Amino acid sequence: MFDRRHLLRASGAAAAGALGAAALPSPADAAGLARPPADPDPTAGVTRTLLQEHPSPAEGWEAVQTLVQIPRHKESGRHSHPGIEVGYIVRGDVLMEFDDRPPLRLRTGDPFFIPDGVIHNARNVGTVTTMMLSTYVVDATKPLVTTY
């Protein structure tokens, strides 16, 4: 049985290597949000603290709430969830990157919503450790986080 208290954090070393090889500037580069030099582990130091989890009124689903902290120049790594994520930026600046849509710049006080199964990456583009409060309503039979 999957224990949500052991949330996954994937190493982003392979992704960092691939990103460092890109020849063309990304939309983020044009917006002044370029990545710092290639980092052997861009997800190092990212923490996800389980705050609470409860069965949902919908059978087979559960509500999970976490506090995610991302240090300066670090990122969550590309991942998805088996349900929705409703979040709030408690502190910091994040570039929320998606595989299927343009990135979204989020700052302290901004809410966000990520649909079921959407692959995303939260990249700290600010000057402090970012803190995000994330609440998920997810399929209780699947892992909370699937990394890519």
Coordinates of N, CA, C and O in Angstrom, one line a residue:
M1 N 0.8 -1.2 0.0 CA 0.0 0.0 0.0 C 0.9 1.2 0.0 O 1.9 1.3 0.7
F2 N 0.5 2.2 -0.8 CA 1.3 3.5 -0.9 C 1.1 4.3 0.4 O 0.0 4.6 0.8
D3 N 2.2 4.7 1.0 CA 2.1 5.6 2.1 C 2.4 7.0 1.7 O 3.5 7.4 1.3
R4 N 1.3 7.9 1.7 CA 1.5 9.3 1.3 C 2.5 10.1 2.1 O 2.9 11.1 1.7
R5 N 2.8 9.6 3.3 CA 3.8 10.3 4.1 C 5.2 10.2 3.5 O 6.1 11.0 3.8
H6 N 5.4 9.3 2.5 CA 6.7 9.2 1.8 C 6.5 9.7 0.4 O 6.6 9.0 -0.5
L7 N 6.3 11.0 0.3 CA 6.1 11.6 -1.0 C 7.3 11.5 -1.8 O 8.4 11.6 -1.3
L8 N 7.2 11.4 -3.1 CA 8.3 11.2 -4.0 C 8.9 12.5 -4.4 O 8.3 13.5 -4.6
R9 N 10.2 12.5 -4.5 CA 11.0 13.6 -5.1 C 12.0 13.0 -6.1 O 12.9 12.2 -5.7
A10 N 11.8 13.2 -7.4 CA 12.7 12.6 -8.4 C 13.9 13.5 -8.6 O 13.8 14.7 -8.6
S11 N 15.0 12.9 -9.0 CA 16.2 13.6 -9.3 C 15.9 14.2 -10.7 O 15.4 13.5 -11.6
G12 N 16.3 15.4 -10.9 CA 16.1 16.1 -12.2 C 17.4 16.1 -13.0 O 17.5 16.9 -13.9
A13 N 18.4 15.3 -12.7 CA 19.7 15.4 -13.3 C 19.6 15.2 -14.8 O 20.2 15.9 -15.6
A14 N 18.8 14.2 -15.2 CA 18.7 13.9 -16.7 C 18.0 15.1 -17.4 O 18.4 15.5 -18.5
A15 N 17.0 15.6 -16.8 CA 16.3 16.8 -17.4 C 17.2 18.0 -17.5 O 17.2 18.7 -18.4
A16 N 18.0 18.2 -16.4 CA 18.9 19.4 -16.4 C 19.9 19.2 -17.6 O 20.2 20.2 -18.3
G17 N 20.4 18.0 -17.8 CA 21.4 17.8 -18.9 C 20.7 18.1 -20.2 O 21.3 18.8 -21.1
A18 N 19.5 17.6 -20.4 CA 18.8 17.9 -21.7 C 18.5 19.4 -21.9 O 18.6 19.9 -23.0
L19 N 18.1 20.0 -20.8 CA 17.8 21.5 -20.9 C 19.0 22.3 -21.2 O 19.0 23.3 -21.9
G20 N 20.2 21.9 -20.7 CA 21.4 22.6 -20.9 C 21.8 22.5 -22.4 O 22.6 23.3 -22.8
A21 N 21.4 21.5 -23.1 CA 21.8 21.3 -24.5 C 20.9 22.1 -25.5 O 21.1 22.1 -26.7
A22 N 19.8 22.7 -25.0 CA 18.9 23.5 -25.9 C 19.6 24.6 -26.6 O 20.3 25.4 -26.0
A23 N 19.4 24.7 -27.9 CA 20.1 25.8 -28.7 C 19.3 27.0 -28.8 O 19.9 28.1 -29.0
L24 N 18.0 26.9 -28.8 CA 17.1 28.1 -29.0 C 16.6 28.6 -27.6 O 16.3 27.8 -26.7
P25 N 16.5 29.9 -27.5 CA 15.9 30.4 -26.2 C 14.5 30.1 -26.1 O 13.7 30.0 -27.1
S26 N 14.1 29.8 -24.9 CA 12.7 29.5 -24.6 C 11.9 30.7 -24.3 O 12.5 31.8 -24.2
P27 N 10.6 30.7 -24.3 CA 9.8 31.9 -23.9 C 10.2 32.4 -22.6 O 10.1 33.6 -22.4
A28 N 10.6 31.5 -21.7 CA 11.0 32.0 -20.4 C 12.3 32.8 -20.5 O 12.4 33.8 -19.8
D29 N 13.2 32.5 -21.4 CA 14.4 33.2 -21.6 C 14.1 34.6 -22.1 O 14.6 35.6 -21.6
A30 N 13.2 34.7 -23.0 CA 12.7 36.0 -23.6 C 12.1 36.9 -22.5 O 12.1 38.1 -22.6
A31 N 11.5 36.3 -21.5 CA 10.8 37.0 -20.5 C 11.7 37.3 -19.3 O 11.3 37.8 -18.3
G32 N 13.0 37.0 -19.5 CA 13.9 37.3 -18.4 C 13.9 36.3 -17.3 O 14.3 36.5 -16.2
L33 N 13.4 35.1 -17.5 CA 13.3 34.0 -16.5 C 14.2 32.9 -16.9 O 13.8 31.7 -16.6
A34 N 15.3 33.1 -17.5 CA 16.2 32.1 -18.0 C 16.7 31.2 -16.8 O 16.8 31.7 -15.7
R35 N 16.9 30.0 -17.1 CA 17.4 29.1 -16.0 C 18.9 29.5 -15.7 O 19.6 29.9 -16.5
P36 N 19.3 29.3 -14.4 CA 20.7 29.4 -14.1 C 21.5 28.3 -14.8 O 20.9 27.4 -15.4
P37 N 22.8 28.4 -14.8 CA 23.6 27.3 -15.4 C 23.2 25.9 -15.0 O 22.6 25.8 -13.9
A38 N 23.4 24.9 -15.9 CA 23.0 23.6 -15.6 C 23.3 23.1 -14.2 O 24.5 23.3 -13.7
D39 N 22.4 22.5 -13.5 CA 22.5 22.1 -12.1 C 22.5 20.6 -12.1 O 21.6 20.0 -12.7
P40 N 23.5 19.9 -11.5 CA 23.4 18.4 -11.6 C 22.2 17.8 -10.9 O 21.8 16.7 -11.2
D41 N 21.6 18.5 -10.0 CA 20.3 18.1 -9.3 C 19.4 19.3 -9.0 O 19.4 19.8 -7.9
P42 N 18.6 19.7 -10.1 CA 17.8 20.9 -9.9 C 16.7 20.7 -8.9 O 16.1 21.7 -8.5
T43 N 16.5 19.5 -8.4 CA 15.4 19.3 -7.4 C 16.0 19.2 -6.0 O 15.2 19.0 -5.0
A44 N 17.3 19.2 -5.8 CA 17.9 19.1 -4.5 C 17.4 20.1 -3.5 O 17.3 21.3 -3.8
G45 N 17.0 19.7 -2.3 CA 16.5 20.6 -1.3 C 15.0 20.8 -1.3 O 14.5 21.5 -0.4
V46 N 14.3 20.4 -2.4 CA 12.9 20.5 -2.4 C 12.2 19.6 -1.4 O 12.6 18.4 -1.3
T47 N 11.3 20.1 -0.6 CA 10.6 19.3 0.4 C 9.1 19.4 0.2 O 8.6 20.4 -0.2
R48 N 8.5 18.3 0.5 CA 7.0 18.2 0.5 C 6.6 17.6 1.8 O 6.9 16.5 2.1
T49 N 5.9 18.5 2.6 CA 5.5 18.0 4.0 C 4.0 17.8 4.0 O 3.2 18.6 3.6
L50 N 3.7 16.5 4.3 CA 2.2 16.2 4.4 C 1.6 16.9 5.6 O 2.1 16.8 6.7
L51 N 0.6 17.7 5.4 CA -0.1 18.4 6.4 C -1.3 17.6 6.9 O -1.6 17.5 8.1
Q52 N -2.1 17.1 6.0 CA -3.3 16.3 6.3 C -3.8 15.5 5.1 O -3.5 15.8 4.0
E53 N -4.5 14.4 5.4 CA -5.1 13.6 4.3 C -6.4 13.1 4.9 O -6.5 12.7 6.1
H54 N -7.5 13.1 4.1 CA -8.8 12.6 4.5 C -9.5 12.0 3.4 O -9.4 12.4 2.2
P55 N -10.4 11.0 3.7 CA -11.2 10.4 2.6 C -12.1 11.5 2.0 O -12.6 12.4 2.8
S56 N -12.3 11.5 0.7 CA -13.2 12.4 0.1 C -14.6 11.9 0.2 O -14.8 10.7 0.3
P57 N -15.7 12.8 0.0 CA -17.0 12.3 0.0 C -17.3 11.4 -1.2 O -18.1 10.5 -1.2
A58 N -16.4 11.5 -2.3 CA -16.6 10.7 -3.5 C -15.8 9.4 -3.2 O -14.6 9.4 -2.9
E59 N -16.4 8.3 -3.3 CA -15.8 7.0 -3.0 C -14.5 6.7 -3.9 O -14.6 7.0 -5.1
G60 N -13.4 6.3 -3.2 CA -12.2 6.0 -4.0 C -11.3 7.2 -4.1 O -10.2 7.1 -4.7
W61 N -11.7 8.3 -3.6 CA -10.9 9.6 -3.7 C -10.5 10.0 -2.4 O -11.2 9.7 -1.4
E62 N -9.4 10.8 -2.3 CA -9.0 11.4 -1.0 C -8.5 12.8 -1.2 O -8.1 13.2 -2.3
A63 N -8.6 13.6 -0.1 CA -8.0 15.0 -0.1 C -6.7 14.9 0.6 O -6.6 14.4 1.7
V64 N -5.7 15.5 0.0 CA -4.3 15.5 0.6 C -3.8 16.9 0.5 O -4.0 17.6 -0.5
Q65 N -3.3 17.4 1.6 CA -2.7 18.8 1.6 C -1.2 18.7 2.0 O -0.9 18.0 3.0
T66 N -0.4 19.4 1.3 CA 1.0 19.5 1.5 C 1.6 20.9 1.5 O 1.0 21.8 0.9
L67 N 2.7 21.1 2.2 CA 3.4 22.3 2.1 C 4.7 22.0 1.3 O 5.5 21.2 1.7
V68 N 4.8 22.6 0.1 CA 6.0 22.4 -0.7 C 6.9 23.6 -0.6 O 6.5 24.7 -0.7
Q69 N 8.2 23.3 -0.4 CA 9.2 24.3 -0.3 C 10.3 24.1 -1.3 O 10.8 23.0 -1.4
I70 N 10.6 25.1 -2.1 CA 11.5 25.0 -3.2 C 12.6 26.1 -3.0 O 12.3 27.3 -3.1
P71 N 13.8 25.7 -2.8 CA 14.9 26.7 -2.6 C 15.1 27.5 -3.9 O 14.7 27.1 -5.0
R72 N 15.8 28.7 -3.7 CA 16.2 29.5 -4.9 C 16.9 28.7 -5.9 O 17.7 27.8 -5.7
H73 N 16.5 28.9 -7.2 CA 17.1 28.3 -8.4 C 16.9 26.8 -8.4 O 17.6 26.1 -9.2
K74 N 15.9 26.3 -7.7 CA 15.6 24.9 -7.7 C 14.2 24.7 -8.3 O 13.4 25.7 -8.5
E75 N 13.8 23.5 -8.5 CA 12.4 23.2 -9.1 C 11.9 21.9 -8.6 O 12.6 21.1 -8.1
S76 N 10.6 21.7 -8.8 CA 9.9 20.5 -8.3 C 10.3 19.3 -9.1 O 10.2 18.2 -8.6
G77 N 10.6 19.5 -10.4 CA 10.8 18.4 -11.3 C 9.4 18.1 -12.0 O 8.4 18.4 -11.5
R78 N 9.5 17.7 -13.3 CA 8.3 17.4 -14.1 C 7.5 16.3 -13.4 O 8.1 15.2 -13.2
H79 N 6.2 16.5 -13.1 CA 5.4 15.5 -12.5 C 3.9 15.7 -12.8 O 3.6 16.8 -13.3
S80 N 3.1 14.8 -12.4 CA 1.7 14.9 -12.5 C 1.0 14.3 -11.3 O 1.7 13.6 -10.5
H81 N -0.3 14.5 -11.1 CA -1.1 13.9 -10.0 C -2.3 13.3 -10.6 O -2.8 13.7 -11.6
P82 N -2.8 12.2 -9.9 CA -4.0 11.5 -10.4 C -5.3 12.2 -9.9 O -6.2 11.5 -9.4
G83 N -5.4 13.5 -10.1 CA -6.5 14.3 -9.7 C -6.1 15.7 -9.8 O -5.0 16.1 -10.3
I84 N -6.9 16.6 -9.2 CA -6.7 18.0 -9.3 C -5.7 18.5 -8.2 O -5.7 17.9 -7.2
E85 N -5.1 19.6 -8.5 CA -4.3 20.3 -7.5 C -4.8 21.7 -7.4 O -4.8 22.4 -8.4
V86 N -5.1 22.2 -6.2 CA -5.5 23.6 -6.0 C -4.4 24.1 -5.0 O -4.2 23.6 -4.0
G87 N -3.8 25.2 -5.5 CA -2.7 25.7 -4.7 C -2.7 27.2 -4.4 O -3.5 27.9 -5.0
Y88 N -1.7 27.6 -3.6 CA -1.6 29.0 -3.2 C -0.1 29.3 -2.9 O 0.5 28.5 -2.2
I89 N 0.4 30.3 -3.4 CA 1.8 30.7 -3.2 C 1.9 31.5 -1.9 O 1.5 32.6 -1.8
V90 N 2.4 30.8 -0.8 CA 2.5 31.5 0.5 C 3.6 32.5 0.5 O 3.5 33.6 1.0
R91 N 4.7 32.1 -0.2 CA 5.9 33.0 -0.3 C 6.7 32.7 -1.5 O 6.9 31.5 -1.8
G92 N 7.2 33.7 -2.2 CA 8.1 33.5 -3.3 C 7.6 33.7 -4.7 O 6.4 34.2 -4.8
D93 N 8.4 33.4 -5.7 CA 8.0 33.6 -7.1 C 8.3 32.3 -7.8 O 9.4 31.7 -7.7
V94 N 7.3 31.8 -8.6 CA 7.4 30.5 -9.3 C 7.1 30.7 -10.7 O 6.2 31.5 -11.1
L95 N 7.8 30.0 -11.6 CA 7.4 29.9 -12.9 C 6.8 28.4 -13.0 O 7.6 27.5 -12.9
M96 N 5.5 28.3 -13.2 CA 4.8 27.0 -13.3 C 4.9 26.7 -14.8 O 4.3 27.3 -15.6
E97 N 5.7 25.6 -15.1 CA 5.8 25.2 -16.5 C 5.0 24.0 -16.8 O 4.9 23.1 -15.9
F98 N 4.4 24.0 -18.0 CA 3.5 22.9 -18.4 C 4.0 22.3 -19.7 O 4.5 23.0 -20.5
D99 N 3.6 21.0 -19.9 CA 4.0 20.4 -21.2 C 3.0 20.8 -22.3 O 3.3 20.8 -23.5
D100 N 1.8 21.2 -21.9 CA 0.7 21.4 -22.9 C 0.2 22.9 -23.0 O -0.8 23.1 -23.6
R101 N 0.9 23.8 -22.4 CA 0.4 25.2 -22.4 C 1.6 26.1 -22.0 O 2.6 25.7 -21.5
P102 N 1.4 27.4 -22.2 CA 2.5 28.4 -21.8 C 2.7 28.4 -20.3 O 1.8 28.1 -19.5
P103 N 3.9 28.8 -19.9 CA 4.2 28.9 -18.5 C 3.4 30.0 -17.8 O 2.9 30.9 -18.4
L104 N 3.2 29.8 -16.5 CA 2.4 30.8 -15.7 C 3.3 31.3 -14.6 O 3.9 30.6 -13.8
R105 N 3.5 32.6 -14.5 CA 4.3 33.3 -13.5 C 3.4 33.5 -12.3 O 2.3 34.1 -12.4
L106 N 3.8 33.0 -11.1 CA 3.0 33.1 -9.9 C 3.9 33.8 -8.8 O 5.1 33.5 -8.7
R107 N 3.3 34.6 -8.0 CA 4.0 35.4 -7.0 C 3.2 35.2 -5.7 O 2.1 34.7 -5.6
T108 N 3.8 35.6 -4.6 CA 3.2 35.6 -3.3 C 1.8 36.0 -3.3 O 1.5 37.1 -3.9
G109 N 0.9 35.2 -2.8 CA -0.5 35.5 -2.7 C -1.3 35.0 -3.9 O -2.6 35.1 -3.9
D110 N -0.7 34.5 -4.9 CA -1.4 34.0 -6.1 C -1.9 32.6 -5.9 O -1.2 31.7 -5.4
P111 N -3.2 32.3 -6.3 CA -3.7 30.9 -6.3 C -3.4 30.3 -7.7 O -3.1 31.0 -8.6
F112 N -3.5 29.0 -7.7 CA -3.3 28.3 -9.0 C -4.1 27.0 -9.0 O -4.5 26.5 -7.9
F113 N -4.4 26.5 -10.2 CA -5.2 25.2 -10.3 C -4.5 24.4 -11.4 O -4.2 24.9 -12.5
I114 N -4.3 23.1 -11.1 CA -3.7 22.2 -12.1 C -4.7 21.1 -12.3 O -5.0 20.3 -11.4
P115 N -5.2 20.9 -13.5 CA -6.1 19.8 -13.8 C -5.5 18.4 -13.7 O -4.3 18.2 -13.7
D116 N -6.3 17.4 -13.5 CA -6.0 16.0 -13.4 C -5.0 15.6 -14.5 O -5.3 15.8 -15.7
G117 N -3.9 15.0 -14.1 CA -2.9 14.4 -15.1 C -2.0 15.4 -15.8 O -1.2 14.9 -16.6
V118 N -2.2 16.7 -15.6 CA -1.3 17.6 -16.4 C 0.1 17.6 -15.9 O 0.3 17.7 -14.7
I119 N 1.0 17.4 -16.8 CA 2.5 17.4 -16.4 C 2.9 18.8 -16.2 O 2.7 19.7 -17.0
H120 N 3.6 19.1 -15.0 CA 4.0 20.4 -14.7 C 5.3 20.4 -13.9 O 5.7 19.4 -13.4
N121 N 5.9 21.6 -13.8 CA 7.1 21.8 -13.0 C 7.1 23.2 -12.4 O 6.9 24.1 -13.1
A122 N 7.3 23.3 -11.1 CA 7.3 24.5 -10.4 C 8.8 24.9 -10.2 O 9.5 24.2 -9.5
R123 N 9.2 26.0 -10.9 CA 10.6 26.5 -10.8 C 10.7 27.8 -10.0 O 10.0 28.8 -10.4
N124 N 11.5 27.8 -9.0 CA 11.7 29.0 -8.2 C 12.5 30.0 -9.0 O 13.7 29.8 -9.3
V125 N 11.9 31.1 -9.3 CA 12.6 32.2 -10.1 C 12.8 33.4 -9.2 O 13.1 34.5 -9.7
G126 N 12.6 33.3 -7.9 CA 12.6 34.4 -7.0 C 13.9 34.5 -6.2 O 14.9 33.8 -6.6
T127 N 13.9 35.2 -5.1 CA 15.1 35.4 -4.3 C 15.1 34.7 -3.0 O 16.0 34.8 -2.2
V128 N 14.0 34.1 -2.7 CA 13.8 33.4 -1.4 C 13.3 32.0 -1.6 O 12.8 31.7 -2.7
T129 N 13.3 31.1 -0.6 CA 12.7 29.8 -0.7 C 11.2 30.0 -0.9 O 10.6 30.6 -0.1
T130 N 10.7 29.4 -2.0 CA 9.3 29.5 -2.3 C 8.5 28.5 -1.4 O 9.0 27.3 -1.2
M131 N 7.4 28.9 -0.8 CA 6.5 28.0 -0.1 C 5.1 28.0 -0.8 O 4.5 29.1 -1.0
M132 N 4.7 26.8 -1.1 CA 3.4 26.6 -1.8 C 2.5 25.7 -0.9 O 3.0 24.6 -0.5
L133 N 1.3 26.1 -0.7 CA 0.3 25.2 -0.1 C -0.5 24.5 -1.2 O -1.1 25.2 -2.0
S134 N -0.4 23.2 -1.3 CA -1.1 22.5 -2.3 C -2.1 21.5 -1.7 O -1.7 20.7 -0.8
T135 N -3.3 21.5 -2.3 CA -4.3 20.6 -1.9 C -4.7 19.8 -3.1 O -5.0 20.3 -4.2
Y136 N -4.8 18.5 -2.9 CA -5.1 17.6 -4.0 C -6.3 16.8 -3.7 O -6.6 16.4 -2.6
V137 N -7.2 16.6 -4.7 CA -8.3 15.6 -4.6 C -7.9 14.6 -5.7 O -7.9 14.8 -6.9
V138 N -7.5 13.4 -5.2 CA -6.9 12.4 -6.0 C -7.5 11.0 -5.8 O -8.1 10.7 -4.8
D139 N -7.2 10.2 -6.9 CA -7.6 8.8 -6.8 C -6.8 8.1 -5.7 O -5.5 8.1 -5.8
A140 N -7.4 7.6 -4.7 CA -6.8 7.0 -3.5 C -6.0 5.7 -3.9 O -5.1 5.3 -3.1
T141 N -6.2 5.1 -5.0 CA -5.5 3.9 -5.4 C -4.2 4.2 -6.1 O -3.5 3.2 -6.4
K142 N -3.9 5.4 -6.5 CA -2.7 5.7 -7.2 C -1.7 6.6 -6.4 O -2.1 7.3 -5.5
P143 N -0.4 6.5 -6.8 CA 0.5 7.4 -6.1 C 0.2 8.9 -6.3 O -0.3 9.3 -7.3
L144 N 0.4 9.6 -5.3 CA 0.1 11.1 -5.3 C 0.9 11.8 -6.4 O 0.4 12.7 -7.0
V145 N 2.2 11.4 -6.6 CA 3.1 12.0 -7.6 C 3.6 11.0 -8.5 O 4.1 10.0 -8.1
T146 N 3.5 11.3 -9.8 CA 4.2 10.5 -10.8 C 5.3 11.4 -11.5 O 4.9 12.5 -12.0
T147 N 6.5 11.0 -11.5 CA 7.6 11.9 -12.0 C 7.9 11.5 -13.4 O 7.7 10.3 -13.8
Y148 N 8.5 12.4 -14.2 CA 8.8 12.2 -15.6 C 10.2 12.6 -15.8 O 10.8 13.5 -15.2

